[in-house]
Amino acid sequence: MSPAQWDASPAPTQNGAEIRAGHRAEESAANGPTGAAEDAVAGQKAGKDDKDGGGRDRGSRERLGLRRLLLAGGFFRLLMVRFAAQFGDGMFQGALGSAVLFNPERQADPTAVALGVAVLFLPYSIIGPFAGALLDRWDRRRVLWAANLLRAVLTLGVAALVATGVAGGGLYLGALAVAGVTRFVLAGLSAALPHVVTERHLVEANVVAATAGAAVAAVGASCAFALRGVFGSGNAGSATVEVIASVFAVAAGLVAVGFKPGVLGPDQRNEVRRALVAIAKGLVDGGRAMARVPSASSSFFAQTCHRLAFGASTLLMLLLFRHAFTRHGYLLAGVGGIGEMVAVAAAGLGAAAVVTPWLTHRVGRANTIRIALVLAAVSMLVLAAHIRLEMALAGAFLISGAGQIIKLCADTAVQSEVDDNSRGRVFALYDAFTNAAYVVAVAAAALLSPPHGRSPLLLVLAGCCYLVGLLGHELLRRGRRRAPRTKPAFPQP
């Protein structure tokens, strides 16, 4: 890509609503005098198609292509912010996890692993409501560059704690601060996406941004494991990797500065001034906005069930690779095996990026979620029957891919159907619940799992979580058909 494309962000007066309105005007002009009427008929047809749970997303029929998508407005720059931020975050999490779980200078048991996971993911639940309210009040460009620079400083602080051998509350509080600021960055990126991409290409853009970002984070974690082999597996090696991770946070902040003020929204800043009132109102408004869009709430429920299952299985896999699995040819155990599992999971995310647009175009978003839930449930139950190294890697690919498909569908529902003035709060509430589910599942697995992690019963329960998700998804969508139809902010999927 040429450097000029980094400056291709929309003009500061062209907010997300104007991008969408301009695009609709272009469609009507191209269709002639009857364009508006045809658009209305198309919108009604899309709504009717969705009644049976298999309607296709109107926007998914018009694919822009990766090359043209990267040239569309400020999408490329926003994508580079995401890549730098998530690569650094993956590297930080990998280094911290290695310091807690695979550090010969520290002892790790299921409780210690669960505590480390809770520190990394609780901010998504605790900070989430704050992030939603503030992202709908503050310039999101400012949030992106300031939060990334603050994250770099905090990461250096955690590196100092690791290097000096600090353990317990001090280390976990430092990691909690880093993860909390990261929450602002990721929520800001999701809320800003509709301001750099037209509405009909949101599905495509979300697939690229969310899936590639998650894959980049996985690559960052894998690099952290590999770099510890270079710098050492002790405290000094982990601290060095965290210092390197801080560089990517700085890079993300510098790229975000290139956006013009106000271009990433919010379109209107009508929140009350008092912070506590704003947070409470943000929670209530986010819940109401989610409830008004049953296709989004049903996807949200499915994603929450996935996070429950994924949390329990993640803890079990970490314990199995540390205590139970042994090397089998090129398949490694220990920290090397964790690196391989992360790489395989990243491949699953990449496969989801390819499959999701193709599948939603042919069977609709609802059926895509159903297929992903069934695939994940079967994979988890097979793994419960055959707890072996090669099956764990296969399960990592299939379950990560299925979970990413569910997430992409849920993200697209929020981005395309929830009004921009409450989208940040909905995303914050969405992340808060799904990540709280992940932490709860990890904690429960830590209490119920044997020290070596070999527990078929817990894996069966994780598989049942997906079946519960499928049932809840169907009930919420049936509730939509019984409810009276109201005019949505955007065309229904």
GROMACS .gro file of C-alpha atoms in nm, residues 22-443:
model
  422
   22GLY     CA    1  -2.475   0.952   0.066
   23HIS     CA    2  -2.449   0.590  -0.029
   24ARG     CA    3  -2.827   0.551  -0.036
   25ALA     CA    4  -2.851   0.861  -0.254
   26GLU     CA    5  -2.600   0.711  -0.497
   27GLU     CA    6  -2.807   0.393  -0.517
   28SER     CA    7  -3.128   0.585  -0.585
   29ALA     CA    8  -2.962   0.797  -0.854
   30ALA     CA    9  -2.826   0.488  -1.023
   31ASN     CA   10  -3.167   0.323  -1.020
   32GLY     CA   11  -3.344   0.622  -1.171
   33PRO     CA   12  -3.673   0.785  -1.059
   34THR     CA   13  -3.799   0.459  -0.914
   35GLY     CA   14  -3.479   0.397  -0.716
   36ALA     CA   15  -3.624   0.499  -0.382
   37ALA     CA   16  -3.930   0.283  -0.430
   38GLU     CA   17  -3.715  -0.013  -0.531
   39ASP     CA   18  -3.500   0.036  -0.224
   40ALA     CA   19  -3.811   0.033  -0.004
   41VAL     CA   20  -3.933  -0.288  -0.168
   42ALA     CA   21  -3.589  -0.445  -0.119
   43GLY     CA   22  -3.590  -0.349   0.247
   44GLN     CA   23  -3.936  -0.500   0.297
   45LYS     CA   24  -3.828  -0.816   0.122
   46ALA     CA   25  -3.523  -0.845   0.345
   47GLY     CA   26  -3.748  -0.814   0.650
   48LYS     CA   27  -3.980  -1.083   0.520
   49ASP     CA   28  -3.693  -1.316   0.441
   50ASP     CA   29  -3.569  -1.282   0.796
   51LYS     CA   30  -3.896  -1.401   0.947
   52ASP     CA   31  -3.803  -1.762   0.883
   53GLY     CA   32  -3.461  -1.716   1.039
   54GLY     CA   33  -3.279  -1.769   0.711
   55GLY     CA   34  -3.300  -1.430   0.540
   56ARG     CA   35  -2.981  -1.308   0.379
   57ASP     CA   36  -2.814  -0.984   0.464
   58ARG     CA   37  -2.881  -0.742   0.179
   59GLY     CA   38  -2.535  -0.599   0.219
   60SER     CA   39  -2.370  -0.940   0.191
   61ARG     CA   40  -2.482  -0.967  -0.173
   62GLU     CA   41  -2.260  -0.678  -0.276
   63ARG     CA   42  -1.900  -0.761  -0.206
   64LEU     CA   43  -1.641  -0.492  -0.250
   65GLY     CA   44  -1.334  -0.713  -0.254
   66LEU     CA   45  -1.033  -0.687  -0.026
   67ARG     CA   46  -0.831  -0.453  -0.245
   68ARG     CA   47  -1.112  -0.201  -0.295
   69LEU     CA   48  -1.211  -0.232   0.071
   70LEU     CA   49  -0.861  -0.133   0.180
   71LEU     CA   50  -0.886   0.172  -0.046
   72ALA     CA   51  -1.225   0.276   0.097
   73GLY     CA   52  -1.191   0.587   0.311
   74GLY     CA   53  -1.007   0.546   0.638
   75PHE     CA   54  -1.063   0.171   0.667
   76PHE     CA   55  -0.699   0.089   0.594
   77ARG     CA   56  -0.573   0.325   0.861
   78LEU     CA   57  -0.823   0.193   1.117
   79LEU     CA   58  -0.716  -0.160   1.027
   80MET     CA   59  -0.350  -0.071   1.089
   81VAL     CA   60  -0.443   0.072   1.430
   82ARG     CA   61  -0.618  -0.255   1.511
   83PHE     CA   62  -0.330  -0.471   1.388
   84ALA     CA   63  -0.066  -0.284   1.587
   85ALA     CA   64  -0.283  -0.273   1.901
   86GLN     CA   65  -0.389  -0.637   1.890
   87PHE     CA   66  -0.044  -0.771   1.800
   88GLY     CA   67   0.101  -0.588   2.099
   89ASP     CA   68  -0.186  -0.706   2.320
   90GLY     CA   69  -0.136  -1.067   2.210
   91MET     CA   70   0.234  -1.040   2.280
   92PHE     CA   71   0.166  -0.889   2.624
   93GLN     CA   72  -0.083  -1.161   2.715
   94GLY     CA   73   0.149  -1.434   2.588
   95ALA     CA   74   0.442  -1.299   2.790
   96LEU     CA   75   0.234  -1.256   3.104
   97GLY     CA   76   0.075  -1.598   3.067
   98SER     CA   77   0.416  -1.756   3.019
   99ALA     CA   78   0.547  -1.576   3.326
  100VAL     CA   79   0.261  -1.718   3.534
  101LEU     CA   80   0.220  -2.066   3.386
  102PHE     CA   81   0.555  -2.175   3.235
  103ASN     CA   82   0.808  -1.980   3.439
  104PRO     CA   83   1.046  -2.210   3.629
  105GLU     CA   84   1.089  -1.931   3.886
  106ARG     CA   85   0.716  -1.937   3.970
  107GLN     CA   86   0.474  -2.215   4.061
  108ALA     CA   87   0.141  -2.251   3.878
  109ASP     CA   88  -0.172  -2.448   3.968
  110PRO     CA   89  -0.531  -2.424   3.832
  111THR     CA   90  -0.613  -2.144   4.075
  112ALA     CA   91  -0.310  -1.937   3.971
  113VAL     CA   92  -0.396  -1.986   3.604
  114ALA     CA   93  -0.758  -1.886   3.667
  115LEU     CA   94  -0.647  -1.575   3.853
  116GLY     CA   95  -0.420  -1.475   3.566
  117VAL     CA   96  -0.700  -1.522   3.315
  118ALA     CA   97  -0.940  -1.324   3.533
  119VAL     CA   98  -0.697  -1.034   3.549
  120LEU     CA   99  -0.669  -1.025   3.170
  121PHE     CA  100  -1.041  -1.049   3.099
  122LEU     CA  101  -1.226  -0.893   3.393
  123PRO     CA  102  -1.161  -0.541   3.261
  124TYR     CA  103  -1.382  -0.627   2.965
  125SER     CA  104  -1.667  -0.661   3.215
  126ILE     CA  105  -1.569  -0.397   3.471
  127ILE     CA  106  -1.444  -0.129   3.232
  128GLY     CA  107  -1.698  -0.213   2.961
  129PRO     CA  108  -1.986   0.002   3.091
  130PHE     CA  109  -1.749   0.295   3.143
  131ALA     CA  110  -1.610   0.250   2.794
  132GLY     CA  111  -1.955   0.246   2.636
  133ALA     CA  112  -2.073   0.565   2.803
  134LEU     CA  113  -1.750   0.751   2.738
  135LEU     CA  114  -1.708   0.635   2.378
  136ASP     CA  115  -2.045   0.791   2.303
  137ARG     CA  116  -1.926   1.121   2.455
  138TRP     CA  117  -1.557   1.148   2.360
  139ASP     CA  118  -1.394   1.184   2.022
  140ARG     CA  119  -1.304   0.823   1.934
  141ARG     CA  120  -0.990   0.936   1.751
  142ARG     CA  121  -0.864   1.086   2.076
  143VAL     CA  122  -0.954   0.769   2.265
  144LEU     CA  123  -0.753   0.556   2.022
  145TRP     CA  124  -0.429   0.750   2.032
  146ALA     CA  125  -0.437   0.846   2.401
  147ALA     CA  126  -0.536   0.501   2.527
  148ASN     CA  127  -0.268   0.330   2.319
  149LEU     CA  128   0.006   0.559   2.451
  150LEU     CA  129  -0.116   0.508   2.808
  151ARG     CA  130  -0.118   0.134   2.748
  152ALA     CA  131   0.247   0.148   2.639
  153VAL     CA  132   0.345   0.321   2.964
  154LEU     CA  133   0.151   0.072   3.177
  155THR     CA  134   0.301  -0.221   2.987
  156LEU     CA  135   0.650  -0.096   3.071
  157GLY     CA  136   0.544  -0.078   3.436
  158VAL     CA  137   0.429  -0.442   3.430
  159ALA     CA  138   0.756  -0.541   3.262
  160ALA     CA  139   0.944  -0.382   3.552
  161LEU     CA  140   0.735  -0.579   3.802
  162VAL     CA  141   0.799  -0.907   3.620
  163ALA     CA  142   1.172  -0.838   3.590
  164THR     CA  143   1.205  -0.774   3.964
  165GLY     CA  144   1.015  -1.089   4.055
  166VAL     CA  145   0.703  -0.921   4.193
  167ALA     CA  146   0.414  -1.167   4.226
  168GLY     CA  147   0.063  -1.168   4.363
  169GLY     CA  148  -0.148  -0.857   4.396
  170GLY     CA  149   0.107  -0.606   4.264
  171LEU     CA  150   0.160  -0.792   3.937
  172TYR     CA  151  -0.208  -0.863   3.887
  173LEU     CA  152  -0.308  -0.502   3.950
  174GLY     CA  153  -0.058  -0.386   3.690
  175ALA     CA  154  -0.188  -0.636   3.437
  176LEU     CA  155  -0.544  -0.531   3.525
  177ALA     CA  156  -0.459  -0.169   3.439
  178VAL     CA  157  -0.314  -0.268   3.100
  179ALA     CA  158  -0.612  -0.485   3.015
  180GLY     CA  159  -0.854  -0.212   3.122
  181VAL     CA  160  -0.702   0.043   2.884
  182THR     CA  161  -0.700  -0.219   2.608
  183ARG     CA  162  -1.078  -0.247   2.656
  184PHE     CA  163  -1.116   0.118   2.558
  185VAL     CA  164  -0.905   0.066   2.248
  186LEU     CA  165  -1.096  -0.238   2.120
  187ALA     CA  166  -1.439  -0.090   2.195
  188GLY     CA  167  -1.338   0.230   2.018
  189LEU     CA  168  -1.224   0.038   1.710
  190SER     CA  169  -1.556  -0.150   1.687
  191ALA     CA  170  -1.767   0.163   1.736
  192ALA     CA  171  -1.562   0.360   1.479
  193LEU     CA  172  -1.582   0.103   1.198
  194PRO     CA  173  -1.920   0.220   1.053
  195HIS     CA  174  -1.768   0.569   1.011
  196VAL     CA  175  -1.510   0.454   0.757
  197VAL     CA  176  -1.715   0.193   0.567
  198THR     CA  177  -2.056   0.228   0.402
  199GLU     CA  178  -2.339   0.028   0.556
  200ARG     CA  179  -2.378  -0.227   0.277
  201HIS     CA  180  -2.011  -0.332   0.313
  202LEU     CA  181  -2.011  -0.362   0.693
  203VAL     CA  182  -2.026  -0.743   0.687
  204GLU     CA  183  -1.723  -0.763   0.463
  205ALA     CA  184  -1.530  -0.499   0.658
  206ASN     CA  185  -1.615  -0.661   0.991
  207VAL     CA  186  -1.491  -0.999   0.868
  208VAL     CA  187  -1.157  -0.847   0.769
  209ALA     CA  188  -1.116  -0.630   1.079
  210ALA     CA  189  -1.238  -0.864   1.355
  211THR     CA  190  -1.101  -1.190   1.217
  212ALA     CA  191  -0.768  -1.056   1.098
  213GLY     CA  192  -0.731  -0.863   1.423
  214ALA     CA  193  -0.791  -1.177   1.631
  215ALA     CA  194  -0.547  -1.369   1.412
  216VAL     CA  195  -0.286  -1.096   1.453
  217ALA     CA  196  -0.333  -1.114   1.832
  218ALA     CA  197  -0.279  -1.490   1.817
  219VAL     CA  198   0.037  -1.438   1.611
  220GLY     CA  199   0.155  -1.186   1.871
  221ALA     CA  200   0.103  -1.443   2.146
  222SER     CA  201   0.292  -1.704   1.945
  223CYS     CA  202   0.577  -1.459   1.893
  224ALA     CA  203   0.586  -1.402   2.270
  225PHE     CA  204   0.632  -1.774   2.327
  226ALA     CA  205   0.904  -1.790   2.061
  227LEU     CA  206   1.088  -1.484   2.193
  228ARG     CA  207   1.102  -1.635   2.541
  229GLY     CA  208   1.308  -1.910   2.383
  230VAL     CA  209   1.553  -1.640   2.273
  231PHE     CA  210   1.557  -1.419   2.584
  232GLY     CA  211   1.505  -1.695   2.840
  233SER     CA  212   1.214  -1.854   3.022
  234GLY     CA  213   1.269  -1.669   3.349
  235ASN     CA  214   1.150  -1.331   3.472
  236ALA     CA  215   1.401  -1.136   3.263
  237GLY     CA  216   1.292  -1.307   2.940
  238SER     CA  217   0.923  -1.241   3.002
  239ALA     CA  218   0.992  -0.878   3.093
  240THR     CA  219   1.192  -0.824   2.774
  241VAL     CA  220   0.904  -0.953   2.563
  242GLU     CA  221   0.663  -0.717   2.739
  243VAL     CA  222   0.893  -0.422   2.663
  244ILE     CA  223   0.880  -0.518   2.295
  245ALA     CA  224   0.499  -0.538   2.320
  246SER     CA  225   0.486  -0.176   2.438
  247VAL     CA  226   0.641  -0.063   2.108
  248PHE     CA  227   0.335  -0.183   1.917
  249ALA     CA  228   0.103   0.011   2.148
  250VAL     CA  229   0.300   0.327   2.064
  251ALA     CA  230   0.277   0.245   1.695
  252ALA     CA  231  -0.102   0.205   1.718
  253GLY     CA  232  -0.134   0.544   1.887
  254LEU     CA  233   0.079   0.717   1.624
  255VAL     CA  234  -0.126   0.571   1.339
  256ALA     CA  235  -0.451   0.681   1.507
  257VAL     CA  236  -0.326   1.041   1.525
  258GLY     CA  237  -0.353   1.051   1.145
  259PHE     CA  238  -0.733   1.059   1.155
  260LYS     CA  239  -0.895   1.400   1.146
  261PRO     CA  240  -1.077   1.507   1.466
  262GLY     CA  241  -1.440   1.390   1.481
  263VAL     CA  242  -1.421   1.162   1.178
  264LEU     CA  243  -1.471   0.845   1.387
  265GLY     CA  244  -1.774   0.976   1.575
  266PRO     CA  245  -1.985   0.983   1.774
  267ASP     CA  246  -2.231   1.166   1.548
  268GLN     CA  247  -2.398   1.333   1.848
  269ARG     CA  248  -2.280   1.379   2.205
  270ASN     CA  249  -2.596   1.401   2.408
  271GLU     CA  250  -2.490   1.213   2.721
  272VAL     CA  251  -2.548   1.367   3.060
  273ARG     CA  252  -2.243   1.524   3.221
  274ARG     CA  253  -2.230   1.341   3.549
  275ALA     CA  254  -2.009   1.035   3.506
  276LEU     CA  255  -2.200   0.797   3.734
  277VAL     CA  256  -2.531   0.888   3.576
  278ALA     CA  257  -2.379   0.846   3.232
  279ILE     CA  258  -2.251   0.498   3.319
  280ALA     CA  259  -2.582   0.383   3.465
  281LYS     CA  260  -2.768   0.531   3.170
  282GLY     CA  261  -2.523   0.363   2.936
  283LEU     CA  262  -2.595   0.022   3.086
  284VAL     CA  263  -2.970   0.070   3.068
  285ASP     CA  264  -2.964   0.218   2.719
  286GLY     CA  265  -2.728  -0.052   2.592
  287GLY     CA  266  -2.958  -0.325   2.725
  288ARG     CA  267  -3.266  -0.161   2.577
  289ALA     CA  268  -3.101  -0.108   2.240
  290MET     CA  269  -2.993  -0.474   2.234
  291ALA     CA  270  -3.342  -0.594   2.332
  292ARG     CA  271  -3.500  -0.391   2.050
  293VAL     CA  272  -3.300  -0.591   1.794
  294PRO     CA  273  -3.381  -0.960   1.858
  295SER     CA  274  -3.147  -1.077   1.581
  296ALA     CA  275  -2.863  -0.907   1.771
  297SER     CA  276  -2.974  -1.032   2.113
  298SER     CA  277  -3.005  -1.390   1.989
  299SER     CA  278  -2.656  -1.371   1.840
  300PHE     CA  279  -2.534  -1.220   2.166
  301PHE     CA  280  -2.675  -1.514   2.364
  302ALA     CA  281  -2.506  -1.762   2.132
  303GLN     CA  282  -2.174  -1.581   2.169
  304THR     CA  283  -2.205  -1.578   2.549
  305CYS     CA  284  -2.256  -1.955   2.553
  306HIS     CA  285  -1.953  -1.997   2.329
  307ARG     CA  286  -1.743  -1.795   2.572
  308LEU     CA  287  -1.857  -2.015   2.861
  309ALA     CA  288  -1.753  -2.330   2.677
  310PHE     CA  289  -1.434  -2.176   2.544
  311GLY     CA  290  -1.328  -2.054   2.889
  312ALA     CA  291  -1.359  -2.397   3.050
  313SER     CA  292  -1.179  -2.571   2.764
  314THR     CA  293  -0.901  -2.310   2.759
  315LEU     CA  294  -0.809  -2.378   3.122
  316LEU     CA  295  -0.816  -2.753   3.065
  317MET     CA  296  -0.591  -2.725   2.759
  318LEU     CA  297  -0.337  -2.512   2.946
  319LEU     CA  298  -0.318  -2.770   3.225
  320LEU     CA  299  -0.303  -3.062   2.980
  321PHE     CA  300  -0.016  -2.911   2.785
  322ARG     CA  301   0.173  -2.839   3.104
  323HIS     CA  302   0.113  -3.163   3.297
  324ALA     CA  303  -0.041  -3.440   3.083
  325PHE     CA  304   0.059  -3.421   2.717
  326THR     CA  305   0.396  -3.544   2.594
  327ARG     CA  306   0.580  -3.459   2.275
  328HIS     CA  307   0.475  -3.661   1.971
  329GLY     CA  308   0.702  -3.595   1.674
  330TYR     CA  309   0.648  -3.239   1.558
  331LEU     CA  310   0.363  -3.195   1.806
  332LEU     CA  311   0.508  -3.035   2.119
  333ALA     CA  312   0.402  -3.024   2.481
  334GLY     CA  313   0.466  -2.748   2.735
  335VAL     CA  314   0.504  -2.389   2.621
  336GLY     CA  315   0.593  -2.500   2.267
  337GLY     CA  316   0.270  -2.696   2.246
  338ILE     CA  317   0.073  -2.393   2.366
  339GLY     CA  318   0.236  -2.192   2.087
  340GLU     CA  319   0.132  -2.454   1.833
  341MET     CA  320  -0.223  -2.456   1.967
  342VAL     CA  321  -0.244  -2.077   1.942
  343ALA     CA  322  -0.117  -2.093   1.583
  344VAL     CA  323  -0.375  -2.359   1.494
  345ALA     CA  324  -0.649  -2.150   1.657
  346ALA     CA  325  -0.534  -1.852   1.450
  347ALA     CA  326  -0.570  -2.067   1.139
  348GLY     CA  327  -0.926  -2.140   1.250
  349LEU     CA  328  -0.991  -1.767   1.272
  350GLY     CA  329  -0.859  -1.725   0.920
  351ALA     CA  330  -1.084  -2.001   0.794
  352ALA     CA  331  -1.379  -1.827   0.960
  353ALA     CA  332  -1.294  -1.509   0.770
  354VAL     CA  333  -1.325  -1.698   0.443
  355VAL     CA  334  -1.629  -1.908   0.531
  356THR     CA  335  -1.850  -1.650   0.704
  357PRO     CA  336  -1.929  -1.418   0.408
  358TRP     CA  337  -1.980  -1.716   0.177
  359LEU     CA  338  -2.206  -1.895   0.425
  360THR     CA  339  -2.416  -1.592   0.526
  361HIS     CA  340  -2.473  -1.510   0.161
  362ARG     CA  341  -2.614  -1.856   0.094
  363VAL     CA  342  -2.801  -1.955   0.410
  364GLY     CA  343  -2.841  -1.628   0.604
  365ARG     CA  344  -2.692  -1.506   0.929
  366ALA     CA  345  -2.924  -1.708   1.157
  367ASN     CA  346  -2.851  -2.041   0.987
  368THR     CA  347  -2.480  -1.961   0.988
  369ILE     CA  348  -2.491  -1.926   1.366
  370ARG     CA  349  -2.683  -2.252   1.397
  371ILE     CA  350  -2.424  -2.438   1.190
  372ALA     CA  351  -2.137  -2.293   1.394
  373LEU     CA  352  -2.299  -2.390   1.726
  374VAL     CA  353  -2.358  -2.747   1.614
  375LEU     CA  354  -2.002  -2.777   1.478
  376ALA     CA  355  -1.854  -2.651   1.805
  377ALA     CA  356  -2.072  -2.881   2.016
  378VAL     CA  357  -1.975  -3.190   1.815
  379SER     CA  358  -1.606  -3.095   1.824
  380MET     CA  359  -1.611  -3.052   2.202
  381LEU     CA  360  -1.790  -3.383   2.262
  382VAL     CA  361  -1.546  -3.571   2.036
  383LEU     CA  362  -1.256  -3.414   2.225
  384ALA     CA  363  -1.412  -3.528   2.554
  385ALA     CA  364  -1.411  -3.886   2.425
  386HIS     CA  365  -1.053  -3.868   2.292
  387ILE     CA  366  -0.833  -3.639   2.503
  388ARG     CA  367  -0.513  -3.660   2.301
  389LEU     CA  368  -0.263  -3.404   2.176
  390GLU     CA  369  -0.360  -3.426   1.811
  391MET     CA  370  -0.731  -3.408   1.895
  392ALA     CA  371  -0.670  -3.100   2.110
  393LEU     CA  372  -0.509  -2.923   1.813
  394ALA     CA  373  -0.793  -3.026   1.580
  395GLY     CA  374  -1.044  -2.905   1.836
  396ALA     CA  375  -0.861  -2.573   1.869
  397PHE     CA  376  -0.900  -2.515   1.494
  398LEU     CA  377  -1.268  -2.611   1.474
  399ILE     CA  378  -1.389  -2.451   1.797
  400SER     CA  379  -1.198  -2.125   1.744
  401GLY     CA  380  -1.329  -2.103   1.390
  402ALA     CA  381  -1.688  -2.174   1.493
  403GLY     CA  382  -1.668  -1.919   1.775
  404GLN     CA  383  -1.532  -1.656   1.539
  405ILE     CA  384  -1.818  -1.717   1.296
  406ILE     CA  385  -2.066  -1.654   1.578
  407LYS     CA  386  -1.881  -1.339   1.682
  408LEU     CA  387  -1.871  -1.201   1.329
  409CYS     CA  388  -2.245  -1.249   1.291
  410ALA     CA  389  -2.314  -1.086   1.629
  411ASP     CA  390  -2.083  -0.791   1.557
  412THR     CA  391  -2.244  -0.732   1.220
  413ALA     CA  392  -2.592  -0.735   1.373
  414VAL     CA  393  -2.493  -0.464   1.622
  415GLN     CA  394  -2.303  -0.255   1.368
  416SER     CA  395  -2.574  -0.263   1.102
  417GLU     CA  396  -2.890  -0.242   1.313
  418VAL     CA  397  -2.811  -0.041   1.627
  419ASP     CA  398  -2.811   0.338   1.602
  420ASP     CA  399  -2.468   0.502   1.622
  421ASN     CA  400  -2.564   0.709   1.926
  422SER     CA  401  -2.597   0.392   2.136
  423ARG     CA  402  -2.369   0.154   1.945
  424GLY     CA  403  -2.074   0.211   2.176
  425ARG     CA  404  -2.282   0.124   2.482
  426VAL     CA  405  -2.420  -0.188   2.317
  427PHE     CA  406  -2.072  -0.308   2.223
  428ALA     CA  407  -1.949  -0.236   2.576
  429LEU     CA  408  -2.239  -0.430   2.730
  430TYR     CA  409  -2.189  -0.709   2.477
  431ASP     CA  410  -1.818  -0.740   2.560
  432ALA     CA  411  -1.885  -0.712   2.933
  433PHE     CA  412  -2.122  -1.010   2.940
  434THR     CA  413  -1.928  -1.235   2.703
  435ASN     CA  414  -1.598  -1.180   2.882
  436ALA     CA  415  -1.758  -1.215   3.225
  437ALA     CA  416  -1.889  -1.551   3.102
  438TYR     CA  417  -1.534  -1.645   2.999
  439VAL     CA  418  -1.392  -1.556   3.343
  440VAL     CA  419  -1.672  -1.738   3.527
  441ALA     CA  420  -1.612  -2.050   3.317
  442VAL     CA  421  -1.236  -2.042   3.383
  443ALA     CA  422  -1.295  -1.999   3.757
   0.00000   0.00000   0.00000
